[in-house]
JSON list of C-alpha atoms in Angstrom, two decimals:
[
{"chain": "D", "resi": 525, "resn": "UNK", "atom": "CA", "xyz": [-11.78, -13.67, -6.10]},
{"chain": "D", "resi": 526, "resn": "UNK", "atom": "CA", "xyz": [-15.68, -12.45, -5.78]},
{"chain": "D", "resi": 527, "resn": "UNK", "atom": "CA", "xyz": [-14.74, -9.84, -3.00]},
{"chain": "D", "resi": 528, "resn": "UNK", "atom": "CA", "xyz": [-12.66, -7.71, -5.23]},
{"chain": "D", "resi": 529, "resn": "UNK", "atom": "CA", "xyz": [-14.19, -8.57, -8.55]},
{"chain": "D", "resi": 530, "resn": "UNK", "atom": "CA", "xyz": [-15.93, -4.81, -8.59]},
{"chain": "D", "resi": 531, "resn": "UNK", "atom": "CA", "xyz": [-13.33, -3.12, -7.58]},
{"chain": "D", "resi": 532, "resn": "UNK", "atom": "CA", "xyz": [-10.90, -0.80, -9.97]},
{"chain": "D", "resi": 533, "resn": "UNK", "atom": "CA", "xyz": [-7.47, -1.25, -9.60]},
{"chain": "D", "resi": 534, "resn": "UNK", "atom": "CA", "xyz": [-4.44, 0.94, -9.49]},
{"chain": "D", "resi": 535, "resn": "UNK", "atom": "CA", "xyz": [-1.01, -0.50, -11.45]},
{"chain": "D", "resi": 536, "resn": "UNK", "atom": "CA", "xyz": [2.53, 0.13, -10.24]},
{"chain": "D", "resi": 537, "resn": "UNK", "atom": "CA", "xyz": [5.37, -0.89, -12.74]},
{"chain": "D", "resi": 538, "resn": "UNK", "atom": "CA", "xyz": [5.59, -1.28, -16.38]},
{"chain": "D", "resi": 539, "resn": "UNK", "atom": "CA", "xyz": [4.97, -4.09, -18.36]},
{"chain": "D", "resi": 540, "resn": "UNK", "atom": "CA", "xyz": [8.25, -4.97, -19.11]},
{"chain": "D", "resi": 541, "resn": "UNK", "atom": "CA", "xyz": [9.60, -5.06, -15.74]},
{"chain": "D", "resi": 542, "resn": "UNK", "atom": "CA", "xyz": [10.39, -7.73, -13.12]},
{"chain": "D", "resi": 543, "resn": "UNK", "atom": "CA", "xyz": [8.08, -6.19, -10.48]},
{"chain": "D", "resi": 544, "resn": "UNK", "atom": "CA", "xyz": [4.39, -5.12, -11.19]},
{"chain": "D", "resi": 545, "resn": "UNK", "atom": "CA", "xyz": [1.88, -4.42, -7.97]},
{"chain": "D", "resi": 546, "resn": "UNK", "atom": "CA", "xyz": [-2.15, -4.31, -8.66]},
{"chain": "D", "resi": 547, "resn": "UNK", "atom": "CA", "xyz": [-3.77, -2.89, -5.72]},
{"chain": "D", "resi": 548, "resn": "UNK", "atom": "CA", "xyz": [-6.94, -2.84, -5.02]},
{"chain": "D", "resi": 549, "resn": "UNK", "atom": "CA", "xyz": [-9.48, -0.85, -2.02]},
{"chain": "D", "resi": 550, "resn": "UNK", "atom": "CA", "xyz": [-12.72, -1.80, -0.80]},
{"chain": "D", "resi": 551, "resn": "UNK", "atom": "CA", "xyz": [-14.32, -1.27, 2.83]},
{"chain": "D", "resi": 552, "resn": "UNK", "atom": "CA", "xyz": [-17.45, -3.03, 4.97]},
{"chain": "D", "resi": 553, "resn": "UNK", "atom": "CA", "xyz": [-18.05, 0.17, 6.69]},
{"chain": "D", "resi": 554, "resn": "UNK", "atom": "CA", "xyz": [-15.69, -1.34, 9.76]},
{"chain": "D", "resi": 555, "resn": "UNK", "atom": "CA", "xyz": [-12.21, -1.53, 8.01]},
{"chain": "D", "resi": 556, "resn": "UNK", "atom": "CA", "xyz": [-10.48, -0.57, 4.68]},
{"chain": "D", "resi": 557, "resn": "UNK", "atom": "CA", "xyz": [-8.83, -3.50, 2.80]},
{"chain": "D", "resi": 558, "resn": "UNK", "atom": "CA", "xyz": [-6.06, -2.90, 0.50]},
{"chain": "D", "resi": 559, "resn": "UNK", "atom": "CA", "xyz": [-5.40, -6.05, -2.17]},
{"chain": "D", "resi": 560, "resn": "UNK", "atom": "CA", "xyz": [-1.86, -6.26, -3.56]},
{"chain": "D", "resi": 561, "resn": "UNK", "atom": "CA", "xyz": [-1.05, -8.94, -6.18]},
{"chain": "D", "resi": 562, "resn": "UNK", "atom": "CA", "xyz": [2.72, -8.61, -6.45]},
{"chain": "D", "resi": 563, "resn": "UNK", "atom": "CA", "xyz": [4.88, -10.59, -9.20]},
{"chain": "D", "resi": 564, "resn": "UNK", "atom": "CA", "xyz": [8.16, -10.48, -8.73]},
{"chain": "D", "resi": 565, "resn": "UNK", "atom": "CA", "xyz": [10.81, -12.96, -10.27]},
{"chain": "D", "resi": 566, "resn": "UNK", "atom": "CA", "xyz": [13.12, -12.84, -7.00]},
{"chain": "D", "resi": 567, "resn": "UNK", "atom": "CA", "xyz": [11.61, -12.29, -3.59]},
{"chain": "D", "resi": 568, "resn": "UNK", "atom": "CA", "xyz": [13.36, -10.76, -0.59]},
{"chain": "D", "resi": 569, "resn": "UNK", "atom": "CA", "xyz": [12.64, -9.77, 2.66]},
{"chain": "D", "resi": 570, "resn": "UNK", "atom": "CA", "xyz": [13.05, -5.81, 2.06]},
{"chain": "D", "resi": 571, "resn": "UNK", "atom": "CA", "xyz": [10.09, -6.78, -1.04]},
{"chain": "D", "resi": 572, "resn": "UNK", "atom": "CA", "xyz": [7.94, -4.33, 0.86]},
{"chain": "D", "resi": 573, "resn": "UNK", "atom": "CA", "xyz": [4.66, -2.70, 0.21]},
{"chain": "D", "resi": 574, "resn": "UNK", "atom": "CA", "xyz": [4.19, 1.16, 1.99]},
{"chain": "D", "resi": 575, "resn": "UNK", "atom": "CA", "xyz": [0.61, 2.97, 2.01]},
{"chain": "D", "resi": 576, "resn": "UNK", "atom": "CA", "xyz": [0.54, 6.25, 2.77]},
{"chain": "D", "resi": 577, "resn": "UNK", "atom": "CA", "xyz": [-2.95, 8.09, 3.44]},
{"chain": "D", "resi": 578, "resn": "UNK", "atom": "CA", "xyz": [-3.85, 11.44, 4.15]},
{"chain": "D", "resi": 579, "resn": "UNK", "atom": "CA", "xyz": [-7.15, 12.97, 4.95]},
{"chain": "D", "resi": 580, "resn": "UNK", "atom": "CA", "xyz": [-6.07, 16.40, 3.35]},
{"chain": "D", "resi": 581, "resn": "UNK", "atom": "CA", "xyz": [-3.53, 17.90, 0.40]},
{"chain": "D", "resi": 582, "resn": "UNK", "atom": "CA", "xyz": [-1.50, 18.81, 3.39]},
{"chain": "D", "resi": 583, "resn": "UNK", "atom": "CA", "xyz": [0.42, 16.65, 5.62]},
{"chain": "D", "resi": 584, "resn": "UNK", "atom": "CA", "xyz": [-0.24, 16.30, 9.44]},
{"chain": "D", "resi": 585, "resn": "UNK", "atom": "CA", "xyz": [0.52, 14.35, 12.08]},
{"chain": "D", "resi": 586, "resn": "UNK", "atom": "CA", "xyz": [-2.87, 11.93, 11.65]},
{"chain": "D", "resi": 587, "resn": "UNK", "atom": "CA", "xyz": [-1.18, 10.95, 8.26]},
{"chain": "D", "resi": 588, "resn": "UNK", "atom": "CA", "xyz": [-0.56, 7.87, 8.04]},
{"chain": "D", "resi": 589, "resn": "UNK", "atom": "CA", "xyz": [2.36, 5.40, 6.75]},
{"chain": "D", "resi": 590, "resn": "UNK", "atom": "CA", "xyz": [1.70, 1.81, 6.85]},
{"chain": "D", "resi": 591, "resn": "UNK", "atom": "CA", "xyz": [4.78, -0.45, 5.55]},
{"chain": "D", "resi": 592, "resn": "UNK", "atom": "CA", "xyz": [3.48, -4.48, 4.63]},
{"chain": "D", "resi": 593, "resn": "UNK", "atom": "CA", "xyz": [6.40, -6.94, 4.88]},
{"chain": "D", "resi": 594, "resn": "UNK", "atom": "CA", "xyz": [6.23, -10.28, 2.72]},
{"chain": "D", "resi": 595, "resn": "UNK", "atom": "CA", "xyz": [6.19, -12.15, 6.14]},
{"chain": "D", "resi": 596, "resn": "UNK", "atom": "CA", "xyz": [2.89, -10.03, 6.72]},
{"chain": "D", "resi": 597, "resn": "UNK", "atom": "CA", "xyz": [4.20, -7.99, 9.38]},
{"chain": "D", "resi": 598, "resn": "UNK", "atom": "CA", "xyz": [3.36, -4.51, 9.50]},
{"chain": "D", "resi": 599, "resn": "UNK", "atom": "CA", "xyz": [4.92, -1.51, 10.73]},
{"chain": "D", "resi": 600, "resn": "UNK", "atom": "CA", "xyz": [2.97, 1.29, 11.62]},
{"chain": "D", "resi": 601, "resn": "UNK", "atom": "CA", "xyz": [3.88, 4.97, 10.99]},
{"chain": "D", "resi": 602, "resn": "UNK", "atom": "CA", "xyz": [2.29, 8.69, 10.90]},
{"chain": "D", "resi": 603, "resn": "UNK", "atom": "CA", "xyz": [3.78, 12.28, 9.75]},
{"chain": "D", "resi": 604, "resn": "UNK", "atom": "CA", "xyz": [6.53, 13.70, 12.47]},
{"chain": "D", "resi": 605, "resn": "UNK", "atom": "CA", "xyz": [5.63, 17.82, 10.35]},
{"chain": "D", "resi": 606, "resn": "UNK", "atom": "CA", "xyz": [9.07, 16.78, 8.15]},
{"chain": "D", "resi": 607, "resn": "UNK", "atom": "CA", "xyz": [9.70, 13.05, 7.93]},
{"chain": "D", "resi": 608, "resn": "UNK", "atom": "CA", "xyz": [7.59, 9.86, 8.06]},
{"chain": "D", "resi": 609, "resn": "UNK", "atom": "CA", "xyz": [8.51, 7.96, 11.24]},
{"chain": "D", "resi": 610, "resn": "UNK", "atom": "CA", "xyz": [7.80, 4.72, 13.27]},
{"chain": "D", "resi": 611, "resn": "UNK", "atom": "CA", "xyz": [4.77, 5.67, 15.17]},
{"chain": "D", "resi": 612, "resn": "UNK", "atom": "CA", "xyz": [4.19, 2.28, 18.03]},
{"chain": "D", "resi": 613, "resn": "UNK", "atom": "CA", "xyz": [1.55, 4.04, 19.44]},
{"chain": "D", "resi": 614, "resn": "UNK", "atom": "CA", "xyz": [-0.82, 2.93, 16.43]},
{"chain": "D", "resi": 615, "resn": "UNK", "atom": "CA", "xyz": [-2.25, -0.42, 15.89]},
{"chain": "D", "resi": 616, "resn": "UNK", "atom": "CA", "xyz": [-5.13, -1.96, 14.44]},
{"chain": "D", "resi": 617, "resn": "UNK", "atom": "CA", "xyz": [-3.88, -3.01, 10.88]},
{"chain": "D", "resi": 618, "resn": "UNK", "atom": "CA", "xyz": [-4.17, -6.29, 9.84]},
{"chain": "D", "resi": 619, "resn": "UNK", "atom": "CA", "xyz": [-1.92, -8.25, 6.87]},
{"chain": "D", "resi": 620, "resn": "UNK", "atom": "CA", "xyz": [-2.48, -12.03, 5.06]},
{"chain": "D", "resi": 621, "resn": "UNK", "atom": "CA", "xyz": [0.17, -12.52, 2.66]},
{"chain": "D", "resi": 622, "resn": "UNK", "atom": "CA", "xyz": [0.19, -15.69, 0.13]},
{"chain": "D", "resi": 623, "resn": "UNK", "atom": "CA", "xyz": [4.02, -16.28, -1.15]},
{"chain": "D", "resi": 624, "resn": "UNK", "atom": "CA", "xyz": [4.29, -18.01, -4.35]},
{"chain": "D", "resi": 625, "resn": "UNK", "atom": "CA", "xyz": [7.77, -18.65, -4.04]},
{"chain": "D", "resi": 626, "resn": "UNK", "atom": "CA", "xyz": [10.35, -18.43, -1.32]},
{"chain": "D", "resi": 627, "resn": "UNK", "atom": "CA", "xyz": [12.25, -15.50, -0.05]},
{"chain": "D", "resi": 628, "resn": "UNK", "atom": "CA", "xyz": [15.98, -15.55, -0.22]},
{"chain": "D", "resi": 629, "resn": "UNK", "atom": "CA", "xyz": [16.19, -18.74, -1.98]},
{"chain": "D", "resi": 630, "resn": "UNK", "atom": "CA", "xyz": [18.03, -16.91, -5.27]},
{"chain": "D", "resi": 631, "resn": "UNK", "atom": "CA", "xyz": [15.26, -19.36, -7.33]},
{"chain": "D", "resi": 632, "resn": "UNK", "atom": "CA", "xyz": [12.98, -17.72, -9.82]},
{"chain": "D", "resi": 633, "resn": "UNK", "atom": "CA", "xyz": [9.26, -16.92, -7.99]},
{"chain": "D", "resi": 634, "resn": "UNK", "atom": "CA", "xyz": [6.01, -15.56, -8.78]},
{"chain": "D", "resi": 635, "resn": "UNK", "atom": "CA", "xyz": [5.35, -13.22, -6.31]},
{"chain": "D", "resi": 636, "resn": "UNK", "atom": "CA", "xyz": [3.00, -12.57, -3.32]},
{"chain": "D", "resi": 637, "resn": "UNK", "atom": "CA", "xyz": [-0.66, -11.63, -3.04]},
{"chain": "D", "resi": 638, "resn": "UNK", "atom": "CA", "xyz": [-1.34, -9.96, 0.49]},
{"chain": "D", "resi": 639, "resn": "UNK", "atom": "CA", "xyz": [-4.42, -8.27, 1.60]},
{"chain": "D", "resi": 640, "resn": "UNK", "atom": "CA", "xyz": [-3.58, -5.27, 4.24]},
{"chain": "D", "resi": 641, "resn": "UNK", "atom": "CA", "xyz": [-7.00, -4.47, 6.55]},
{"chain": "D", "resi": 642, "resn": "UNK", "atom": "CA", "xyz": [-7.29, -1.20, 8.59]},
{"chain": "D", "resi": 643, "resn": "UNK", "atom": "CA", "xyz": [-9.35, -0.24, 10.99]},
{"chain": "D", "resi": 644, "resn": "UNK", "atom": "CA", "xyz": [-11.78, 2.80, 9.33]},
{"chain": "D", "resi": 645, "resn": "UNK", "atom": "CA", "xyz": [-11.17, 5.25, 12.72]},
{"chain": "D", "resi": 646, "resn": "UNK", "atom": "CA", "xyz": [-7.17, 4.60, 12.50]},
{"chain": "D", "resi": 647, "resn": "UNK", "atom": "CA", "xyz": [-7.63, 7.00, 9.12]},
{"chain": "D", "resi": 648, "resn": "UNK", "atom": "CA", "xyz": [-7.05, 10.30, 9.29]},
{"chain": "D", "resi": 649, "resn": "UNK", "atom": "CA", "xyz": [-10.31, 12.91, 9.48]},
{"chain": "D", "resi": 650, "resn": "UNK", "atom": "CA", "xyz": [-11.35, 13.67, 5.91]},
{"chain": "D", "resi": 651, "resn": "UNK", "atom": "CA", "xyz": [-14.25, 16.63, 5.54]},
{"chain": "D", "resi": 652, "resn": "UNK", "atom": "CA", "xyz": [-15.79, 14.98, 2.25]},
{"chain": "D", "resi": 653, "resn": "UNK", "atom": "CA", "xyz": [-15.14, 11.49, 2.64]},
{"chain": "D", "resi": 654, "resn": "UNK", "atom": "CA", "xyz": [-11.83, 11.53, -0.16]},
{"chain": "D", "resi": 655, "resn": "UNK", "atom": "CA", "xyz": [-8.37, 10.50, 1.02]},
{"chain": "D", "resi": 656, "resn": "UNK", "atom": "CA", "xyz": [-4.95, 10.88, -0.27]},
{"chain": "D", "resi": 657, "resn": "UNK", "atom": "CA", "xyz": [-3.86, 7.07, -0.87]},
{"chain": "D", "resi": 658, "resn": "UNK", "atom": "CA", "xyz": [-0.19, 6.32, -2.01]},
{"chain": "D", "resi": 659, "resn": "UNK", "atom": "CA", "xyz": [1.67, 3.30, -3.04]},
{"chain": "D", "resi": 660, "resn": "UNK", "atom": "CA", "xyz": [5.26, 2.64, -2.65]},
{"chain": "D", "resi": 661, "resn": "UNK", "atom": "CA", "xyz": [7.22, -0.73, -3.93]},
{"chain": "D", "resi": 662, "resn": "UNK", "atom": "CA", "xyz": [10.23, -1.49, -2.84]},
{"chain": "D", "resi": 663, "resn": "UNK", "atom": "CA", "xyz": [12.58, -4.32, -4.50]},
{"chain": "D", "resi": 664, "resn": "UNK", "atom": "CA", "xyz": [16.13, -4.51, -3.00]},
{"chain": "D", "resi": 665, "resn": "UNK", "atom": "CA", "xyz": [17.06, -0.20, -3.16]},
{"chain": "D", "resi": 666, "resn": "UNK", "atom": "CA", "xyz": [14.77, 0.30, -5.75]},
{"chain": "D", "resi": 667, "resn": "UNK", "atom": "CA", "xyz": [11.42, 1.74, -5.39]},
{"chain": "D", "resi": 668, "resn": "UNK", "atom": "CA", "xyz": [8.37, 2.28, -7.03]},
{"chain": "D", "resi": 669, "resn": "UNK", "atom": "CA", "xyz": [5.23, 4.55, -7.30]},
{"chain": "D", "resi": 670, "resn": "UNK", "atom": "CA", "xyz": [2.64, 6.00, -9.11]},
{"chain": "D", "resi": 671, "resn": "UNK", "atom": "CA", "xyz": [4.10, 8.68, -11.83]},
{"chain": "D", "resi": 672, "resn": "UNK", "atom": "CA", "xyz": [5.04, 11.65, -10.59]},
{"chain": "D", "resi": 673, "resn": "UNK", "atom": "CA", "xyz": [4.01, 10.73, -6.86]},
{"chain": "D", "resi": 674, "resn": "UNK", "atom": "CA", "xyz": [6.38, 11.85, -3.91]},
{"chain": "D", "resi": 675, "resn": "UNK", "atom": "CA", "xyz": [5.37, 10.66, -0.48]},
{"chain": "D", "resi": 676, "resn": "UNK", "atom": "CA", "xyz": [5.70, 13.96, 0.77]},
{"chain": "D", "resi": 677, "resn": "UNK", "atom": "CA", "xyz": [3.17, 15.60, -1.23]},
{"chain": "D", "resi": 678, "resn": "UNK", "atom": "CA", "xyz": [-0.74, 14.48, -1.48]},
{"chain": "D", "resi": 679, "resn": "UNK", "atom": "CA", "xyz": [-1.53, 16.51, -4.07]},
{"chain": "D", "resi": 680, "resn": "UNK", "atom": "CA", "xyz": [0.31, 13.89, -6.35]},
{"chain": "D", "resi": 681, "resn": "UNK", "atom": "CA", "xyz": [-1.51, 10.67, -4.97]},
{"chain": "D", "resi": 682, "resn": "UNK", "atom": "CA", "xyz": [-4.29, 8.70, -5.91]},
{"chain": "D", "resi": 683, "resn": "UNK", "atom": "CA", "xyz": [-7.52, 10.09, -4.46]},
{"chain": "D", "resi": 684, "resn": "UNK", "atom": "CA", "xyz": [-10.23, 7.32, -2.49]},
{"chain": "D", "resi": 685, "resn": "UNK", "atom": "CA", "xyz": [-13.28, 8.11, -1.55]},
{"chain": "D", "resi": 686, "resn": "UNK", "atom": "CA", "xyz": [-14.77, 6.05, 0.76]},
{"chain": "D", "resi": 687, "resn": "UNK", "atom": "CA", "xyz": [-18.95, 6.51, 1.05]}
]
């Protein structure tokens, strides 16, 4: 649509595969807005989508782990100095998510478009404006990611830089 029609996006999958994920950023200069457009032939509930930013190459406790449900719930979640955990403490994200197709149904579907929103001071402190952005599918136990990405390491994500 015309919000996101200069934006670049960032492809998860391959193009013979079941599940593809475009994702898209942009930002007002109040929140940062995520666009996933999902297909998938079969939806579930555990069809997730997980962001993971980081301000730095290094991981810290301001880290953050955001996990988008196709119900558009989201669960909120930061750096523990080992593992990513639940974090309750944090809110502020926002999700809309557009099913076309029903969950659990075992009938053939399209997929689901959802836009995840996020308050700009819930990110982590960055000292030039770049963050560490990472994008995790999951499809049943299967997951998904950028090549060569590990969610423990920032050095392998995507890099945003928000002006």
């Amino acid at each position: 649509n015309e919000e996101w029609k200069h934006t670049q996006a960032w492809f998860i999958g391959s193009v013979d595969e079941n599940v593809q994920t475009c994702v898209r950023a942009a930002h007002d200069g109040n929140r940062l807005y995520f666009l996933f457009d999902r297909r998938d032939n079969y939806l579930n509930d555990g069809d997730d989508i997980s962001l993971f930013i980081s301000g730095s190459e290094t991981l810290d406790a301001t880290a953050l782990s955001l996990r988008m449900h196709p119900n558009g719930t989201v669960e909120c979640g930061s750096w523990d100095g080992s593992s990513w955990g639940q974090n309750s403490s944090l809110s502020g994200p926002d999700a809309a998510v557009h099913l076309v197709g029903t969950a659990n149904d075992f009938a053939p579907d399209t997929g689901y478009v959802g836009e995840l929103s996020i308050p700009l001071s819930m990110l982590p402190q960055s000292s030039d404006g770049y963050y560490h952005v990472m994008v995790m599918t999951y499809d049943g136990d299967s997951r998904d990611t950028f090549t060569w990405a590990s969610n423990t390491n920032p050095t392998t994500w995507m890099l945003l830089r928000i002006k």
